[in-house]
Short mmCIF file of C-alpha atoms (C1' of nucleotides) in Angstrom, two decimals:
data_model
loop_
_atom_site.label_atom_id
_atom_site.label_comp_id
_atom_site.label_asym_id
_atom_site.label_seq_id
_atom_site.Cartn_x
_atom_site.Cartn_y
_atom_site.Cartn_z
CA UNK Z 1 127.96 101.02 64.27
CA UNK Z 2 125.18 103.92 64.88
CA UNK Z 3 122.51 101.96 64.06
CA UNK Z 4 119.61 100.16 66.69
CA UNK Z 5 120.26 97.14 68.47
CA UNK Z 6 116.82 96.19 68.64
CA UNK Z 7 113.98 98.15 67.53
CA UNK Z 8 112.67 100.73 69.95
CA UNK Z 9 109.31 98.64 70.27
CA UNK Z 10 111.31 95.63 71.20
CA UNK Z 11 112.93 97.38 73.72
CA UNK Z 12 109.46 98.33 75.47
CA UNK Z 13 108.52 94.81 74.91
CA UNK Z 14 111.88 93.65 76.99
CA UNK Z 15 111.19 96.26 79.69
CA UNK Z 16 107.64 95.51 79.85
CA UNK Z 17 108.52 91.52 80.89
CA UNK Z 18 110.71 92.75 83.48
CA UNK Z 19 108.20 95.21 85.31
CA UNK Z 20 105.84 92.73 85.23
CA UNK Z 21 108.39 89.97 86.60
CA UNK Z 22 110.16 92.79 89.34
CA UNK Z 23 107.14 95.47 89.63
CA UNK Z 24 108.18 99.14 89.19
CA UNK Z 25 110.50 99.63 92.45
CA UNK Z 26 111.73 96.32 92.24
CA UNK Z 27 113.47 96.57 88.54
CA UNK Z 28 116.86 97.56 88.40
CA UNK Z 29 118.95 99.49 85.99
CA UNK Z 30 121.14 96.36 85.91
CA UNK Z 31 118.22 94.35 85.16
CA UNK Z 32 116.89 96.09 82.25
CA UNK Z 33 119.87 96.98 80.72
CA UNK Z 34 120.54 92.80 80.81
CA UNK Z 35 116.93 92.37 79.42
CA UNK Z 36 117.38 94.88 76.64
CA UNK Z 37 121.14 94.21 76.24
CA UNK Z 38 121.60 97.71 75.89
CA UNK Z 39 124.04 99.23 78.70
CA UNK Z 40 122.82 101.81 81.20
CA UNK Z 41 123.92 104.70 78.70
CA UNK Z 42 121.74 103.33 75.66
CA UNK Z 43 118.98 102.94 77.88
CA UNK Z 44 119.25 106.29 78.88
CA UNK Z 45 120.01 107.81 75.20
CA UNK Z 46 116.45 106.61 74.66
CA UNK Z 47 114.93 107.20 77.72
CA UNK Z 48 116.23 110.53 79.13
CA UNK Z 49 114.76 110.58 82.41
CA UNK Z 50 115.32 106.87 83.17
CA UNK Z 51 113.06 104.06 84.54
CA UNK Z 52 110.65 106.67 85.22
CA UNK Z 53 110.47 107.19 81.11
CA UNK Z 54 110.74 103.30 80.92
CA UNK Z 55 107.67 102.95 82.67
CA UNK Z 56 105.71 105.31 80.87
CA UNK Z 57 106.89 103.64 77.68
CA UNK Z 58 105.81 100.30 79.07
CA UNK Z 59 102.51 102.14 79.55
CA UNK Z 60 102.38 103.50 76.80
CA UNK Z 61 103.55 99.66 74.92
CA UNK Z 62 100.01 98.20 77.40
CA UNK Z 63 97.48 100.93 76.19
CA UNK Z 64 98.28 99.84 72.28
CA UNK Z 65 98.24 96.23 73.12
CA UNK Z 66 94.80 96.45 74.94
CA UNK Z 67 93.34 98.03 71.58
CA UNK Z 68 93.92 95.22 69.21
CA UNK Z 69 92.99 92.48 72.18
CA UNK Z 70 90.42 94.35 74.06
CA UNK Z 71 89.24 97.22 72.29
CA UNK Z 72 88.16 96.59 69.09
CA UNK Z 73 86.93 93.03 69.28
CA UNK Z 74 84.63 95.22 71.59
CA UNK Z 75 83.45 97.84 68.78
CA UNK Z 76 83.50 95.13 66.35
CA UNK Z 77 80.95 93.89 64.51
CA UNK Z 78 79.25 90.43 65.68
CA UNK Z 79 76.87 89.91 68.47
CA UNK Z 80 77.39 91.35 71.34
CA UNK Z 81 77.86 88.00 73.47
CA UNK Z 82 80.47 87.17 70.88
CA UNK Z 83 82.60 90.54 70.85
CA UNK Z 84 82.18 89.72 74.79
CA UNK Z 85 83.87 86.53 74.60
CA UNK Z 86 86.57 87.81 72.25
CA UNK Z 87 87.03 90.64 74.92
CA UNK Z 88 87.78 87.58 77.23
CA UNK Z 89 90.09 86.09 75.59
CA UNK Z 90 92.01 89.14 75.11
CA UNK Z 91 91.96 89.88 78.76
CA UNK Z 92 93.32 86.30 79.12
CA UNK Z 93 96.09 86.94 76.45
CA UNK Z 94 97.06 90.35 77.94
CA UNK Z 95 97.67 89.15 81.41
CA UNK Z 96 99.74 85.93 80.12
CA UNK Z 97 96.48 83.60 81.27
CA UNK Z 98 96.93 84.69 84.83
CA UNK Z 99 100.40 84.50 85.51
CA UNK Z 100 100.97 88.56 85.17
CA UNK Z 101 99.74 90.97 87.51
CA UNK Z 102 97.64 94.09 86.61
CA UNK Z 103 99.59 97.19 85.98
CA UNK Z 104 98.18 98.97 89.18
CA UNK Z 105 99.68 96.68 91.18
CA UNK Z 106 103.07 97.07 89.14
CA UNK Z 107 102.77 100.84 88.58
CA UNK Z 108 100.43 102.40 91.10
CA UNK Z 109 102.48 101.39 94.32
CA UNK Z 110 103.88 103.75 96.98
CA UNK Z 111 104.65 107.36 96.27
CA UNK Z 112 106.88 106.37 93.37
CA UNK Z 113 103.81 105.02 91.68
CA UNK Z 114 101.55 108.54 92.13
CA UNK Z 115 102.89 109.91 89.23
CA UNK Z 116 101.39 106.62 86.70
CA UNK Z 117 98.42 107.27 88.79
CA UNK Z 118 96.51 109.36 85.61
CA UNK Z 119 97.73 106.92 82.92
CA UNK Z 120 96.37 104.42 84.74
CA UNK Z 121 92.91 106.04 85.05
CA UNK Z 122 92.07 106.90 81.74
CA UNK Z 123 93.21 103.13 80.76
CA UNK Z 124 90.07 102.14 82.71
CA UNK Z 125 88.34 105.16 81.52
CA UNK Z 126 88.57 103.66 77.93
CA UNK Z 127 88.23 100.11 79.11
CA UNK Z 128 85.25 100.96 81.01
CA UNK Z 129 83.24 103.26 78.06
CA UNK Z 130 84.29 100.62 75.27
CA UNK Z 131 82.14 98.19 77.45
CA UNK Z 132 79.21 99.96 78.27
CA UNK Z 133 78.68 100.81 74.78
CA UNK Z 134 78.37 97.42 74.10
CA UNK Z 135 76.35 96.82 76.85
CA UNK Z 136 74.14 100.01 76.03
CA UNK Z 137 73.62 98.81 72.17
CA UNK Z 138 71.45 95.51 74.33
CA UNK Z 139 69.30 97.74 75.24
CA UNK Z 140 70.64 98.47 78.84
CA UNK Z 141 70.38 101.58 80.73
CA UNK Z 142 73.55 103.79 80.51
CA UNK Z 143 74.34 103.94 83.92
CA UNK Z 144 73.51 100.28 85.05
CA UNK Z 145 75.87 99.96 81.85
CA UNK Z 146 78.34 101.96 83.25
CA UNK Z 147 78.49 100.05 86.63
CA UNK Z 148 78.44 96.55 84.75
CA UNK Z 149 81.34 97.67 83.03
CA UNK Z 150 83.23 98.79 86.29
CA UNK Z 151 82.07 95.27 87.99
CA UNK Z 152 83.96 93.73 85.17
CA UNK Z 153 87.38 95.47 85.74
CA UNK Z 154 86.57 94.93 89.39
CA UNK Z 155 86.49 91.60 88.71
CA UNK Z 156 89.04 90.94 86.67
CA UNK Z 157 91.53 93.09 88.89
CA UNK Z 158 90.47 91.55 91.92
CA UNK Z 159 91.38 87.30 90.05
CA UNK Z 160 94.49 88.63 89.23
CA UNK Z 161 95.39 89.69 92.95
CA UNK Z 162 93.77 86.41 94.23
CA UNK Z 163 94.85 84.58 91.45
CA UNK Z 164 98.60 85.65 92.88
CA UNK Z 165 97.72 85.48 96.29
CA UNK Z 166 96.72 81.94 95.85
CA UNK Z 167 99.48 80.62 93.67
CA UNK Z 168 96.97 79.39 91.14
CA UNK Z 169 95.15 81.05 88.39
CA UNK Z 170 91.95 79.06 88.72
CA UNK Z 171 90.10 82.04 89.63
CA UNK Z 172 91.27 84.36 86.90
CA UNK Z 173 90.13 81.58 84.37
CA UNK Z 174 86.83 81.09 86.09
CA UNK Z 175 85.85 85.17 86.47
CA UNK Z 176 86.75 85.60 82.62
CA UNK Z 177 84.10 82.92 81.80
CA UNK Z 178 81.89 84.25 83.63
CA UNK Z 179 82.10 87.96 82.32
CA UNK Z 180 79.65 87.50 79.53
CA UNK Z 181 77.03 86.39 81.34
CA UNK Z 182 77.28 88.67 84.79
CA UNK Z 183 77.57 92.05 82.18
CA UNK Z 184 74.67 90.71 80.27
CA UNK Z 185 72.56 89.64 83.54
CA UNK D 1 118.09 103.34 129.31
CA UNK D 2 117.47 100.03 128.91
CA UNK D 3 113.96 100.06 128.47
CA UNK D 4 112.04 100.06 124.97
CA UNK D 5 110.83 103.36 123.80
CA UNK D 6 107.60 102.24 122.59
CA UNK D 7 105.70 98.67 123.10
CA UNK D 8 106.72 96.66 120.10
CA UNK D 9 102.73 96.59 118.62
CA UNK D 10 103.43 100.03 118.68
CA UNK D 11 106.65 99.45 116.25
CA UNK D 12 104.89 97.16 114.14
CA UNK D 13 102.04 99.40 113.62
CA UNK D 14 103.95 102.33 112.70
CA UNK D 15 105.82 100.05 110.53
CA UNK D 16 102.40 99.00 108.86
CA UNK D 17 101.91 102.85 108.53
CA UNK D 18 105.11 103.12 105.85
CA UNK D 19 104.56 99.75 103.73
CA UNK D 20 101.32 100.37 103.34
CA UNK D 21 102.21 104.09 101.93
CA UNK D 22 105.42 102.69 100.04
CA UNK D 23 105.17 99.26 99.27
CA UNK D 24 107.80 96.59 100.41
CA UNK D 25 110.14 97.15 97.83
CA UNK D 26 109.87 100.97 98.13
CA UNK D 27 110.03 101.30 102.13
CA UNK D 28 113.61 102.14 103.13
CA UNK D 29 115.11 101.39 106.50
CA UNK D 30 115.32 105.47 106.79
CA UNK D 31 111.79 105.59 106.66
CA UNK D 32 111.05 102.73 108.88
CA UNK D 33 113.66 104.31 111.39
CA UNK D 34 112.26 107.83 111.11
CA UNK D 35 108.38 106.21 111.54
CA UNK D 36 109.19 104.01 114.55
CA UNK D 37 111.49 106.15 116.35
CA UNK D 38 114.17 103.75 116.74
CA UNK D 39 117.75 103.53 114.93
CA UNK D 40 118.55 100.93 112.10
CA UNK D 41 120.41 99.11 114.72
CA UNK D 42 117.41 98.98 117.29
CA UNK D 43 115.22 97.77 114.41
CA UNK D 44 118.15 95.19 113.78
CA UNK D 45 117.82 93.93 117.43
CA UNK D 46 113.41 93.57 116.86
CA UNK D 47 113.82 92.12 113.52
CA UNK D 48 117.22 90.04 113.28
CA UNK D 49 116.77 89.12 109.56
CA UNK D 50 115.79 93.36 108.70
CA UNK D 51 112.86 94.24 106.20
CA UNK D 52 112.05 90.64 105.87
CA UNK D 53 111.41 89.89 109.53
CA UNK D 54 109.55 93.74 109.75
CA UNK D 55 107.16 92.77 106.86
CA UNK D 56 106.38 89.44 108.41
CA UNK D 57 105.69 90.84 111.49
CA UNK D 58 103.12 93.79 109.80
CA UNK D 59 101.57 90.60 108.35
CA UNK D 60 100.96 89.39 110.98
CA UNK D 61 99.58 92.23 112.70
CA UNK D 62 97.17 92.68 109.79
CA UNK D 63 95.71 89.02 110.86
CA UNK D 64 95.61 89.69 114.52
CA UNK D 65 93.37 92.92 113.25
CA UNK D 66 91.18 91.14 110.74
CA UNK D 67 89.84 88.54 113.49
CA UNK D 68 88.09 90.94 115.58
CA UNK D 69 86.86 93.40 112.61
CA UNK D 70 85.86 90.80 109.78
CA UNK D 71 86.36 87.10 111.36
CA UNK D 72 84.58 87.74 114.68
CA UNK D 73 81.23 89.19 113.37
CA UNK D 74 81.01 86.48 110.50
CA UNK D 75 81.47 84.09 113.51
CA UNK D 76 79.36 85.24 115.80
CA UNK D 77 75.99 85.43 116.33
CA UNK D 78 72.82 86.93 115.33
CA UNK D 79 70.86 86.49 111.48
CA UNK D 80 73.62 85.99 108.60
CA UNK D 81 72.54 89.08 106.77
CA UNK D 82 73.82 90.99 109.98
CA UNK D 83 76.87 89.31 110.21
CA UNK D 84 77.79 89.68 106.94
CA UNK D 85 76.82 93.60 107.42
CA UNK D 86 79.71 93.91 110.13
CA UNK D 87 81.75 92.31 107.89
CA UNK D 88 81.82 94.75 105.29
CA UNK D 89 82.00 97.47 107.63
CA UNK D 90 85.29 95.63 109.26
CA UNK D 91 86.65 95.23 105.67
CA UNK D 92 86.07 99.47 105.64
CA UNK D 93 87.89 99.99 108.87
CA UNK D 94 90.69 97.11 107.88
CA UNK D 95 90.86 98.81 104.56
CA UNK D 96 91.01 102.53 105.99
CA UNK D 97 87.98 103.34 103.62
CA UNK D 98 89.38 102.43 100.83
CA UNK D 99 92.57 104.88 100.67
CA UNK D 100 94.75 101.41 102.21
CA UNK D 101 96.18 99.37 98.89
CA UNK D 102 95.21 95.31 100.00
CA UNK D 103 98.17 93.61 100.97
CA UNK D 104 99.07 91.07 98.27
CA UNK D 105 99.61 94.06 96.53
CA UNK D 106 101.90 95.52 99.01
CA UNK D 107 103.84 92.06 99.95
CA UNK D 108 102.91 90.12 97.11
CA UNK D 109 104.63 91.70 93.98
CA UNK D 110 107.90 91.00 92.13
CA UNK D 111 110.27 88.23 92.69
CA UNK D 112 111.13 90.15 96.74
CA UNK D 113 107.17 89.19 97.28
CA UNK D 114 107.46 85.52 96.67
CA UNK D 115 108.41 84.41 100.41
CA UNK D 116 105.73 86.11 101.44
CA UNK D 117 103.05 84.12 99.26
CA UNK D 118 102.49 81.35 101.49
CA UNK D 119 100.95 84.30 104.10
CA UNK D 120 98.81 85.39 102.25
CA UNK D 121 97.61 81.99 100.83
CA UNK D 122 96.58 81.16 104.47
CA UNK D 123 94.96 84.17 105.11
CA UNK D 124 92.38 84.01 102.06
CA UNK D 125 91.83 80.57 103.07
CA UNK D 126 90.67 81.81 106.41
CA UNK D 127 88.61 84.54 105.14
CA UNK D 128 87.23 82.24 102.27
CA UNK D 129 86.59 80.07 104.84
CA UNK D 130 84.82 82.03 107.55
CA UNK D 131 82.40 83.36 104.40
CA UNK D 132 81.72 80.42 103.20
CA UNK D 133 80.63 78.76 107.16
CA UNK D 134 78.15 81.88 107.35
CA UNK D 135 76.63 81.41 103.81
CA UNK D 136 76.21 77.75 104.57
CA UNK D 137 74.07 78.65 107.88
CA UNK D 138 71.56 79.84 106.04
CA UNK D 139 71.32 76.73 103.78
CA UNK D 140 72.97 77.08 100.78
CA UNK D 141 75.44 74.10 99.41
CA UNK D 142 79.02 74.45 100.19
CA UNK D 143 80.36 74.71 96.73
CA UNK D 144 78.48 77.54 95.89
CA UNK D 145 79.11 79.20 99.17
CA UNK D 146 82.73 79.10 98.68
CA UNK D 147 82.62 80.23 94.82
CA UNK D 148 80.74 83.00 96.60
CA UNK D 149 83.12 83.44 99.14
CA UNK D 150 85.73 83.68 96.58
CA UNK D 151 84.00 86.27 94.60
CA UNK D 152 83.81 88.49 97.78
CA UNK D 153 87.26 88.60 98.26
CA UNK D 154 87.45 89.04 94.55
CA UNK D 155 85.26 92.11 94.07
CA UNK D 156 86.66 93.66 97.61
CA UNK D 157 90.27 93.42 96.21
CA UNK D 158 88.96 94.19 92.81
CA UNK D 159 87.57 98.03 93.68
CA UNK D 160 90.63 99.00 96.19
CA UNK D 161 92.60 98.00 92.59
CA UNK D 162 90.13 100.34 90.67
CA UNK D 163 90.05 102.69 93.56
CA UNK D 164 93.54 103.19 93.80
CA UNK D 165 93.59 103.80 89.62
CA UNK D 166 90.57 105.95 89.70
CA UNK D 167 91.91 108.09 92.55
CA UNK D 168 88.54 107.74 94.50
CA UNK D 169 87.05 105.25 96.90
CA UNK D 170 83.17 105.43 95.22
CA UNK D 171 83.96 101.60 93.68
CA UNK D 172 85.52 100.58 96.83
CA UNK D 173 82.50 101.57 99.06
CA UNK D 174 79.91 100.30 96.53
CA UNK D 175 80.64 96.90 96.70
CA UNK D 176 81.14 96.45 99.83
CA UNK D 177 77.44 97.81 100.80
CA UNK D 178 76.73 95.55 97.82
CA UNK D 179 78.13 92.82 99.46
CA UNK D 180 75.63 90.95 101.25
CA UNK D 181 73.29 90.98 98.76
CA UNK D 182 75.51 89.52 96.50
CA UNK D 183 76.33 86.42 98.64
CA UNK D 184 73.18 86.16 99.73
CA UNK D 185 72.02 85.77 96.16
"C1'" DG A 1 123.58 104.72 69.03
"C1'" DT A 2 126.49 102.16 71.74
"C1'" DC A 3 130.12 101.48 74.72
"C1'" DT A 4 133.50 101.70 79.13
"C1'" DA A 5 134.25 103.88 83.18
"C1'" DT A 6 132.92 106.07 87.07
"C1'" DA A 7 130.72 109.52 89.90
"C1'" DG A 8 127.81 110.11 93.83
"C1'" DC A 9 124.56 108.36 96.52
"C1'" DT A 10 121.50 105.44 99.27
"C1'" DA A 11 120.39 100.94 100.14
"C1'" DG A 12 120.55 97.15 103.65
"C1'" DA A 13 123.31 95.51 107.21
"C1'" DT A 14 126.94 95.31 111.13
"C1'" DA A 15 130.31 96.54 115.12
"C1'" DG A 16 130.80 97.89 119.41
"C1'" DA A 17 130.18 101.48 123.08
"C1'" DC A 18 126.95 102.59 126.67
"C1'" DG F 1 117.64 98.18 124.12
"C1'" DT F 2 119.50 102.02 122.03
"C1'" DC F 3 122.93 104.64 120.10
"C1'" DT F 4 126.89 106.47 116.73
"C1'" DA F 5 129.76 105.17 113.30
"C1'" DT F 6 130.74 102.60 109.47
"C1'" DC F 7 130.91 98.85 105.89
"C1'" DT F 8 129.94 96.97 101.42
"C1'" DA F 9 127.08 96.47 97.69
"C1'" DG F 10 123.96 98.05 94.74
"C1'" DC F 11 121.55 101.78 92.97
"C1'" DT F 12 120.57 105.76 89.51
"C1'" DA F 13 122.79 108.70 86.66
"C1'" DT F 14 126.57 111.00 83.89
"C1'" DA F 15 130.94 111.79 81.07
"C1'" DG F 16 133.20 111.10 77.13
"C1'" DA F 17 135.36 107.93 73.60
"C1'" DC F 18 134.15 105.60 69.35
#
DNA sequence: GTCTATAGCTAGATAGAC
DNA sequence: GTCTATCTAGCTATAGAC
């Protein structure tokens, strides 16, 4: 038969669990192909250039999963203490409650990782303006806004690395209940 | 000749040089051989169990150098607001401004990264702890002193994360000058 | 669009001479 | 303690049938 195995978003999805599981260098044609059960060819039918066009699709997969969890709960309407909290607890669902590690880490790694290097910026690019707007419509500066926002990422980065580090995602949990507070002073 | 080519801190600096530009996963016994000097086989005689026993020993390394540049000054004397000032500027040097990735994400990522967990678990603890000794000199209450604690190592790992993404070390170099006033309070 | 088969290479690791 | 030479396994990637 010609037709999909999975659909093509499913196969991001099944990608996207082993990156974070194996990081980028670590995750194996063999590996993939098992997680997708698609063989090497398939895999590289729809991704020409290989894991390196795997990666950018698992990117790409991140980026439209932060806009439903992160994102708009952010623009939404609501107080802003409330859209903060819902910004929390998509934070929470996008990095598994801890247990994942933040795609710099998984991406941004070693020369290999130089060329996710601009995806990865304008992710907190967007991440960091969708904040300080929020902060901003408080009644806050733009630029202390700005830096609030980038203490938050900061933050939330720096749990997840400790959070690993430390074989315990205590602090990930604590620094996300925190957020609202610490951006609103 | 018998005798070693260079003194093995040497090796295990130089070794440092290329996980810390690779990653674990993504340094290759080429480049460790090319960096060092020495042939696989040499390498195989200094570290009998390969990239494993190489990595341990550049983790090690990076403890022996963070007791003089951030342990010693937190330790030793003079007002806690100094201390904590050589601190952050050990954290720089340790950190090589900011362009150095922190190690948990060099050692600590995919399933190769487990074994070397338990490493880094001890060193936080130390660093956690040394912070938290200082802050309670000057009278604060040792819970709060090692939440603080915690959040420094947070926000230093944080900004090398959101350096690294951002491509510049501005976030990196901002909280650390930041730092004492933030444990302080 | 998926498969089997395999090319071609580089990885980590070892043997044994000096 | 270092070297040259080499092994095996795994890697990424490709060819071509269905």
């Amino acid at each position: 038969m010609a037709h999909p195995a999975l659909a093509k978003e499913e196969v991001v999805a099944r990608l996207m669990k082993v990156f974070r599981r194996e990081g980028y260098e670590g995750a194996s044609l063999s590996r993939l192909s098992e997680a997708t059960g698609l063989g090497r060819s398939s895999l590289y039918h729809h991704f020409p250039r290989g894991k390196e066009d795997m990666a950018a699709a698992v990117l790409d997969l991140a980026r439209a999963r932060l806009g439903p969890l992160v994102l708009e709960p952010l623009a939404g309407p609501g107080p802003v203490r409330a859209r903060l909290e819902a910004m929390a607890r998509g934070y929470a669902e996008f990095y598994e409650e801890g247990h994942a590690s933040c795609l710099t880490e998984l991406f941004g790694i070693g020369t290999a990782g130089e060329q996710f290097i601009p995806r990865l910026t304008q992710s907190s690019d967007h991440l960091i303006g969708a904040i300080a707007t929020a902060l901003v419509e408080t009644g806050m500066a733009e630029p202390r806004a700005r830096q609030r926002a980038e203490d938050a990422l900061i933050a939330i980065q720096g749990a997840l690395v400790l959070s690993r580090a430390r074989n315990t995602t205590a602090p990930f949990h604590r620094i996300l209940a925190e957020l609202p507070d610490r951006l609103l002073g």
